[in-house]
Amino acid sequence: MTTLTTSRLIISPMALEDTELLFSLDRDPLVMKYINGGRAPTLEEIETVFVPRFAAYRNLEKGWGLWKVFIKCDAMSAQDINEFAGWILIRPMNFFTDTPKYNDLEIGWRFKQSTWGMGIATESAIKVIEHLIDSQPEIEYFSAIADERNHASINIMKKLAMSYQGKIDHPDAGDDVEVVLYSKAV
């Protein structure tokens, strides 16, 4: 199993059994604000809806799936375990449609509020992108989508050198949810 590190992060593929990590992250209404209006899913919903969707696109060989991100423990403090911060999503754009784009990988993220403003999402996204570019020359683009009111996610897209491509209907949510699309060529 691939593990990536930065000076302050440990990043590795999330297992299908990591439901408690997913549940703990999604309990915060502010974390879920632009996902579903702030509703915290139940553990049963995580296990019966989210995990099967995650399993459908998970491919460890290609690096598709969720990459869990931990903040390294600080040897100078009382903290002696790494802290789960959130995750980075990687899958082909439009995966759940009839026309997935295997050379255009969607990158997404969800992080605990306690990490917001620290650059954790950007740092971990850059590390995962670098790893995938080095291991898979067939990747041509990275793309990301967000609710247009989610300025924090849009700022991350800009920090990843992505450019605004326009508004699109959310590929997984049907025609009634419009999102902004950013992408960059590799």
PDB file of C-alpha atoms in Angstrom:
ATOM      1  CA  MET A   1       0.000   0.000   0.000  1.00  0.00           C
ATOM      2  CA  THR A   2       1.310   3.408  -0.991  1.00  0.00           C
ATOM      3  CA  THR A   3       1.943   5.918   1.751  1.00  0.00           C
ATOM      4  CA  LEU A   4       2.840   9.504   0.913  1.00  0.00           C
ATOM      5  CA  THR A   5       4.325  11.970   3.366  1.00  0.00           C
ATOM      6  CA  THR A   6       5.104  15.638   3.682  1.00  0.00           C
ATOM      7  CA  SER A   7       6.849  17.309   6.585  1.00  0.00           C
ATOM      8  CA  ARG A   8       3.556  17.401   8.490  1.00  0.00           C
ATOM      9  CA  LEU A   9       1.216  14.889   6.795  1.00  0.00           C
ATOM     10  CA  ILE A  10       0.801  11.151   6.262  1.00  0.00           C
ATOM     11  CA  ILE A  11      -1.426  10.297   3.292  1.00  0.00           C
ATOM     12  CA  SER A  12      -2.536   6.765   2.390  1.00  0.00           C
ATOM     13  CA  PRO A  13      -5.432   5.004   0.670  1.00  0.00           C
ATOM     14  CA  MET A  14      -8.545   4.760   2.794  1.00  0.00           C
ATOM     15  CA  ALA A  15      -9.912   1.271   3.449  1.00  0.00           C
ATOM     16  CA  LEU A  16     -13.558   0.378   2.957  1.00  0.00           C
ATOM     17  CA  GLU A  17     -13.637  -0.397   6.679  1.00  0.00           C
ATOM     18  CA  ASP A  18     -12.694   3.156   7.692  1.00  0.00           C
ATOM     19  CA  THR A  19     -16.342   4.037   8.292  1.00  0.00           C
ATOM     20  CA  GLU A  20     -15.692   5.571  11.709  1.00  0.00           C
ATOM     21  CA  LEU A  21     -13.294   8.103  10.170  1.00  0.00           C
ATOM     22  CA  LEU A  22     -15.853   8.994   7.506  1.00  0.00           C
ATOM     23  CA  PHE A  23     -18.624   9.237  10.092  1.00  0.00           C
ATOM     24  CA  SER A  24     -16.606  11.456  12.440  1.00  0.00           C
ATOM     25  CA  LEU A  25     -15.764  13.862   9.610  1.00  0.00           C
ATOM     26  CA  ASP A  26     -19.319  14.102   8.266  1.00  0.00           C
ATOM     27  CA  ARG A  27     -20.858  14.831  11.700  1.00  0.00           C
ATOM     28  CA  ASP A  28     -19.971  18.528  11.423  1.00  0.00           C
ATOM     29  CA  PRO A  29     -22.771  20.522   9.713  1.00  0.00           C
ATOM     30  CA  LEU A  30     -20.260  23.106   8.441  1.00  0.00           C
ATOM     31  CA  VAL A  31     -18.185  20.381   6.776  1.00  0.00           C
ATOM     32  CA  MET A  32     -21.349  19.157   5.032  1.00  0.00           C
ATOM     33  CA  LYS A  33     -22.784  22.608   4.243  1.00  0.00           C
ATOM     34  CA  TYR A  34     -22.004  22.570   0.508  1.00  0.00           C
ATOM     35  CA  ILE A  35     -22.423  18.803   0.138  1.00  0.00           C
ATOM     36  CA  ASN A  36     -25.980  18.314   1.344  1.00  0.00           C
ATOM     37  CA  GLY A  37     -26.989  21.513   3.101  1.00  0.00           C
ATOM     38  CA  GLY A  38     -25.328  20.574   6.398  1.00  0.00           C
ATOM     39  CA  ARG A  39     -27.118  17.326   7.230  1.00  0.00           C
ATOM     40  CA  ALA A  40     -24.961  14.786   9.054  1.00  0.00           C
ATOM     41  CA  PRO A  41     -25.414  11.308   7.585  1.00  0.00           C
ATOM     42  CA  THR A  42     -25.999   8.384   9.901  1.00  0.00           C
ATOM     43  CA  LEU A  43     -23.434   5.631  10.272  1.00  0.00           C
ATOM     44  CA  GLU A  44     -25.874   3.372   8.418  1.00  0.00           C
ATOM     45  CA  GLU A  45     -25.958   5.830   5.482  1.00  0.00           C
ATOM     46  CA  ILE A  46     -22.160   5.883   5.425  1.00  0.00           C
ATOM     47  CA  GLU A  47     -22.091   2.073   5.359  1.00  0.00           C
ATOM     48  CA  THR A  48     -24.942   1.486   2.887  1.00  0.00           C
ATOM     49  CA  VAL A  49     -24.659   4.482   0.519  1.00  0.00           C
ATOM     50  CA  PHE A  50     -21.259   6.185   0.744  1.00  0.00           C
ATOM     51  CA  VAL A  51     -19.034   3.106   1.100  1.00  0.00           C
ATOM     52  CA  PRO A  52     -20.599   1.198  -1.842  1.00  0.00           C
ATOM     53  CA  ARG A  53     -20.149   4.290  -4.054  1.00  0.00           C
ATOM     54  CA  PHE A  54     -16.558   4.594  -2.844  1.00  0.00           C
ATOM     55  CA  ALA A  55     -15.992   0.873  -3.536  1.00  0.00           C
ATOM     56  CA  ALA A  56     -17.276   1.290  -7.110  1.00  0.00           C
ATOM     57  CA  TYR A  57     -14.445   3.644  -8.138  1.00  0.00           C
ATOM     58  CA  ARG A  58     -11.716   2.473  -5.750  1.00  0.00           C
ATOM     59  CA  ASN A  59      -8.706   1.108  -7.633  1.00  0.00           C
ATOM     60  CA  LEU A  60      -5.553   1.001  -5.532  1.00  0.00           C
ATOM     61  CA  GLU A  61      -3.318   0.252  -8.532  1.00  0.00           C
ATOM     62  CA  LYS A  62      -4.433   3.481 -10.248  1.00  0.00           C
ATOM     63  CA  GLY A  63      -4.658   5.528  -7.045  1.00  0.00           C
ATOM     64  CA  TRP A  64      -8.427   6.010  -7.370  1.00  0.00           C
ATOM     65  CA  GLY A  65     -10.431   6.239  -4.188  1.00  0.00           C
ATOM     66  CA  LEU A  66     -10.130   8.251  -1.026  1.00  0.00           C
ATOM     67  CA  TRP A  67      -6.734   9.125   0.399  1.00  0.00           C
ATOM     68  CA  LYS A  68      -6.937   9.596   4.161  1.00  0.00           C
ATOM     69  CA  VAL A  69      -4.849  12.420   5.532  1.00  0.00           C
ATOM     70  CA  PHE A  70      -3.342  12.461   9.004  1.00  0.00           C
ATOM     71  CA  ILE A  71      -1.441  15.275  10.658  1.00  0.00           C
ATOM     72  CA  LYS A  72       1.763  13.867  12.119  1.00  0.00           C
ATOM     73  CA  CYS A  73       2.002  13.886  15.872  1.00  0.00           C
ATOM     74  CA  ASP A  74       4.215  16.556  17.347  1.00  0.00           C
ATOM     75  CA  ALA A  75       7.140  15.020  19.191  1.00  0.00           C
ATOM     76  CA  MET A  76       7.465  18.221  21.223  1.00  0.00           C
ATOM     77  CA  SER A  77       3.913  18.067  22.619  1.00  0.00           C
ATOM     78  CA  ALA A  78       1.728  15.667  24.540  1.00  0.00           C
ATOM     79  CA  GLN A  79       0.064  14.553  21.289  1.00  0.00           C
ATOM     80  CA  ASP A  80       1.325  11.027  20.658  1.00  0.00           C
ATOM     81  CA  ILE A  81      -0.968   9.866  17.866  1.00  0.00           C
ATOM     82  CA  ASN A  82      -1.456  11.158  14.363  1.00  0.00           C
ATOM     83  CA  GLU A  83      -4.679  13.160  13.966  1.00  0.00           C
ATOM     84  CA  PHE A  84      -7.141  12.295  11.190  1.00  0.00           C
ATOM     85  CA  ALA A  85      -7.693  15.509   9.222  1.00  0.00           C
ATOM     86  CA  GLY A  86      -9.825  14.444   6.252  1.00  0.00           C
ATOM     87  CA  TRP A  87      -9.537  12.963   2.798  1.00  0.00           C
ATOM     88  CA  ILE A  88      -8.659  13.573  -0.839  1.00  0.00           C
ATOM     89  CA  LEU A  89     -10.873  11.972  -3.504  1.00  0.00           C
ATOM     90  CA  ILE A  90      -9.487  10.718  -6.816  1.00  0.00           C
ATOM     91  CA  ARG A  91     -11.627   9.167  -9.560  1.00  0.00           C
ATOM     92  CA  PRO A  92     -12.239   9.630 -13.270  1.00  0.00           C
ATOM     93  CA  MET A  93     -14.410  12.653 -14.050  1.00  0.00           C
ATOM     94  CA  ASN A  94     -18.025  11.664 -14.678  1.00  0.00           C
ATOM     95  CA  PHE A  95     -17.354   8.219 -13.170  1.00  0.00           C
ATOM     96  CA  PHE A  96     -21.008   7.522 -12.410  1.00  0.00           C
ATOM     97  CA  THR A  97     -22.193   8.363 -15.936  1.00  0.00           C
ATOM     98  CA  ASP A  98     -22.115   6.492 -19.236  1.00  0.00           C
ATOM     99  CA  THR A  99     -19.063   8.513 -20.303  1.00  0.00           C
ATOM    100  CA  PRO A 100     -16.355   8.480 -17.610  1.00  0.00           C
ATOM    101  CA  LYS A 101     -13.183  10.380 -18.519  1.00  0.00           C
ATOM    102  CA  TYR A 102     -10.310   8.088 -17.589  1.00  0.00           C
ATOM    103  CA  ASN A 103      -7.617  10.589 -18.624  1.00  0.00           C
ATOM    104  CA  ASP A 104      -9.245  13.406 -16.596  1.00  0.00           C
ATOM    105  CA  LEU A 105      -9.153  12.689 -12.881  1.00  0.00           C
ATOM    106  CA  GLU A 106     -11.514  14.412 -10.491  1.00  0.00           C
ATOM    107  CA  ILE A 107      -9.907  15.555  -7.293  1.00  0.00           C
ATOM    108  CA  GLY A 108     -11.984  16.514  -4.295  1.00  0.00           C
ATOM    109  CA  TRP A 109     -11.520  16.956  -0.564  1.00  0.00           C
ATOM    110  CA  ARG A 110     -13.283  17.021   2.727  1.00  0.00           C
ATOM    111  CA  PHE A 111     -11.477  18.135   5.889  1.00  0.00           C
ATOM    112  CA  LYS A 112     -12.240  18.725   9.543  1.00  0.00           C
ATOM    113  CA  GLN A 113     -12.994  22.298  10.466  1.00  0.00           C
ATOM    114  CA  SER A 114     -10.020  22.292  12.858  1.00  0.00           C
ATOM    115  CA  THR A 115      -7.696  22.100   9.820  1.00  0.00           C
ATOM    116  CA  TRP A 116      -9.309  24.866   7.754  1.00  0.00           C
ATOM    117  CA  GLY A 117      -6.981  27.726   6.876  1.00  0.00           C
ATOM    118  CA  MET A 118      -3.838  25.677   7.577  1.00  0.00           C
ATOM    119  CA  GLY A 119      -3.128  24.635   3.980  1.00  0.00           C
ATOM    120  CA  ILE A 120      -3.670  20.957   4.794  1.00  0.00           C
ATOM    121  CA  ALA A 121      -6.102  20.322   1.898  1.00  0.00           C
ATOM    122  CA  THR A 122      -3.848  22.059  -0.618  1.00  0.00           C
ATOM    123  CA  GLU A 123      -0.686  20.358   0.650  1.00  0.00           C
ATOM    124  CA  SER A 124      -2.228  16.891   0.577  1.00  0.00           C
ATOM    125  CA  ALA A 125      -3.862  17.459  -2.834  1.00  0.00           C
ATOM    126  CA  ILE A 126      -0.531  18.566  -4.326  1.00  0.00           C
ATOM    127  CA  LYS A 127       1.203  15.483  -2.919  1.00  0.00           C
ATOM    128  CA  VAL A 128      -1.432  13.099  -4.323  1.00  0.00           C
ATOM    129  CA  ILE A 129      -1.415  14.840  -7.728  1.00  0.00           C
ATOM    130  CA  GLU A 130       2.407  14.640  -7.904  1.00  0.00           C
ATOM    131  CA  HIS A 131       2.293  10.941  -7.031  1.00  0.00           C
ATOM    132  CA  LEU A 132      -0.314  10.183  -9.696  1.00  0.00           C
ATOM    133  CA  ILE A 133       1.483  12.179 -12.406  1.00  0.00           C
ATOM    134  CA  ASP A 134       4.734  10.328 -11.644  1.00  0.00           C
ATOM    135  CA  SER A 135       3.076   6.900 -11.734  1.00  0.00           C
ATOM    136  CA  GLN A 136       0.545   7.353 -14.569  1.00  0.00           C
ATOM    137  CA  PRO A 137       1.657   9.157 -17.720  1.00  0.00           C
ATOM    138  CA  GLU A 138      -1.785   8.667 -19.321  1.00  0.00           C
ATOM    139  CA  ILE A 139      -3.350  11.306 -17.054  1.00  0.00           C
ATOM    140  CA  GLU A 140      -3.979  14.462 -19.096  1.00  0.00           C
ATOM    141  CA  TYR A 141      -6.081  16.587 -16.727  1.00  0.00           C
ATOM    142  CA  PHE A 142      -7.089  17.067 -13.129  1.00  0.00           C
ATOM    143  CA  SER A 143     -10.507  18.620 -12.531  1.00  0.00           C
ATOM    144  CA  ALA A 144     -12.550  19.654  -9.517  1.00  0.00           C
ATOM    145  CA  ILE A 145     -16.123  20.742  -8.933  1.00  0.00           C
ATOM    146  CA  ALA A 146     -17.751  22.729  -6.146  1.00  0.00           C
ATOM    147  CA  ASP A 147     -20.825  24.660  -5.201  1.00  0.00           C
ATOM    148  CA  GLU A 148     -20.142  28.187  -6.471  1.00  0.00           C
ATOM    149  CA  ARG A 149     -20.677  29.539  -2.923  1.00  0.00           C
ATOM    150  CA  ASN A 150     -17.907  27.307  -1.556  1.00  0.00           C
ATOM    151  CA  HIS A 151     -15.163  29.909  -1.795  1.00  0.00           C
ATOM    152  CA  ALA A 152     -12.736  27.883   0.332  1.00  0.00           C
ATOM    153  CA  SER A 153     -12.799  24.948  -2.115  1.00  0.00           C
ATOM    154  CA  ILE A 154     -12.536  27.285  -5.080  1.00  0.00           C
ATOM    155  CA  ASN A 155      -9.468  28.884  -3.468  1.00  0.00           C
ATOM    156  CA  ILE A 156      -7.884  25.432  -3.182  1.00  0.00           C
ATOM    157  CA  MET A 157      -8.593  24.821  -6.878  1.00  0.00           C
ATOM    158  CA  LYS A 158      -6.830  28.073  -7.717  1.00  0.00           C
ATOM    159  CA  LYS A 159      -3.857  27.140  -5.502  1.00  0.00           C
ATOM    160  CA  LEU A 160      -3.649  23.877  -7.468  1.00  0.00           C
ATOM    161  CA  ALA A 161      -3.251  26.008 -10.638  1.00  0.00           C
ATOM    162  CA  MET A 162      -6.669  25.030 -11.938  1.00  0.00           C
ATOM    163  CA  SER A 163      -8.601  27.392 -14.192  1.00  0.00           C
ATOM    164  CA  TYR A 164     -12.311  28.120 -14.240  1.00  0.00           C
ATOM    165  CA  GLN A 165     -14.028  26.188 -17.042  1.00  0.00           C
ATOM    166  CA  GLY A 166     -17.634  27.206 -16.410  1.00  0.00           C
ATOM    167  CA  LYS A 167     -20.753  25.938 -14.714  1.00  0.00           C
ATOM    168  CA  ILE A 168     -21.988  22.398 -15.303  1.00  0.00           C
ATOM    169  CA  ASP A 169     -24.733  20.158 -14.013  1.00  0.00           C
ATOM    170  CA  HIS A 170     -23.293  17.983 -11.262  1.00  0.00           C
ATOM    171  CA  PRO A 171     -22.474  14.678 -12.979  1.00  0.00           C
ATOM    172  CA  ASP A 172     -23.643  12.602 -10.010  1.00  0.00           C
ATOM    173  CA  ALA A 173     -26.637  14.602  -8.831  1.00  0.00           C
ATOM    174  CA  GLY A 174     -28.729  14.972 -11.968  1.00  0.00           C
ATOM    175  CA  ASP A 175     -29.783  18.125 -13.759  1.00  0.00           C
ATOM    176  CA  ASP A 176     -30.942  20.132 -10.767  1.00  0.00           C
ATOM    177  CA  VAL A 177     -27.547  20.777  -9.132  1.00  0.00           C
ATOM    178  CA  GLU A 178     -25.204  23.211 -10.834  1.00  0.00           C
ATOM    179  CA  VAL A 179     -21.528  23.419  -9.854  1.00  0.00           C
ATOM    180  CA  VAL A 180     -18.437  25.256 -11.021  1.00  0.00           C
ATOM    181  CA  LEU A 181     -15.776  23.271 -12.835  1.00  0.00           C
ATOM    182  CA  TYR A 182     -12.061  23.994 -12.613  1.00  0.00           C
ATOM    183  CA  SER A 183      -9.328  21.984 -14.324  1.00  0.00           C
ATOM    184  CA  LYS A 184      -5.703  21.961 -15.359  1.00  0.00           C
ATOM    185  CA  ALA A 185      -3.717  20.116 -17.981  1.00  0.00           C
ATOM    186  CA  VAL A 186      -0.890  17.954 -16.727  1.00  0.00           C
TER     187      VAL A 186
END
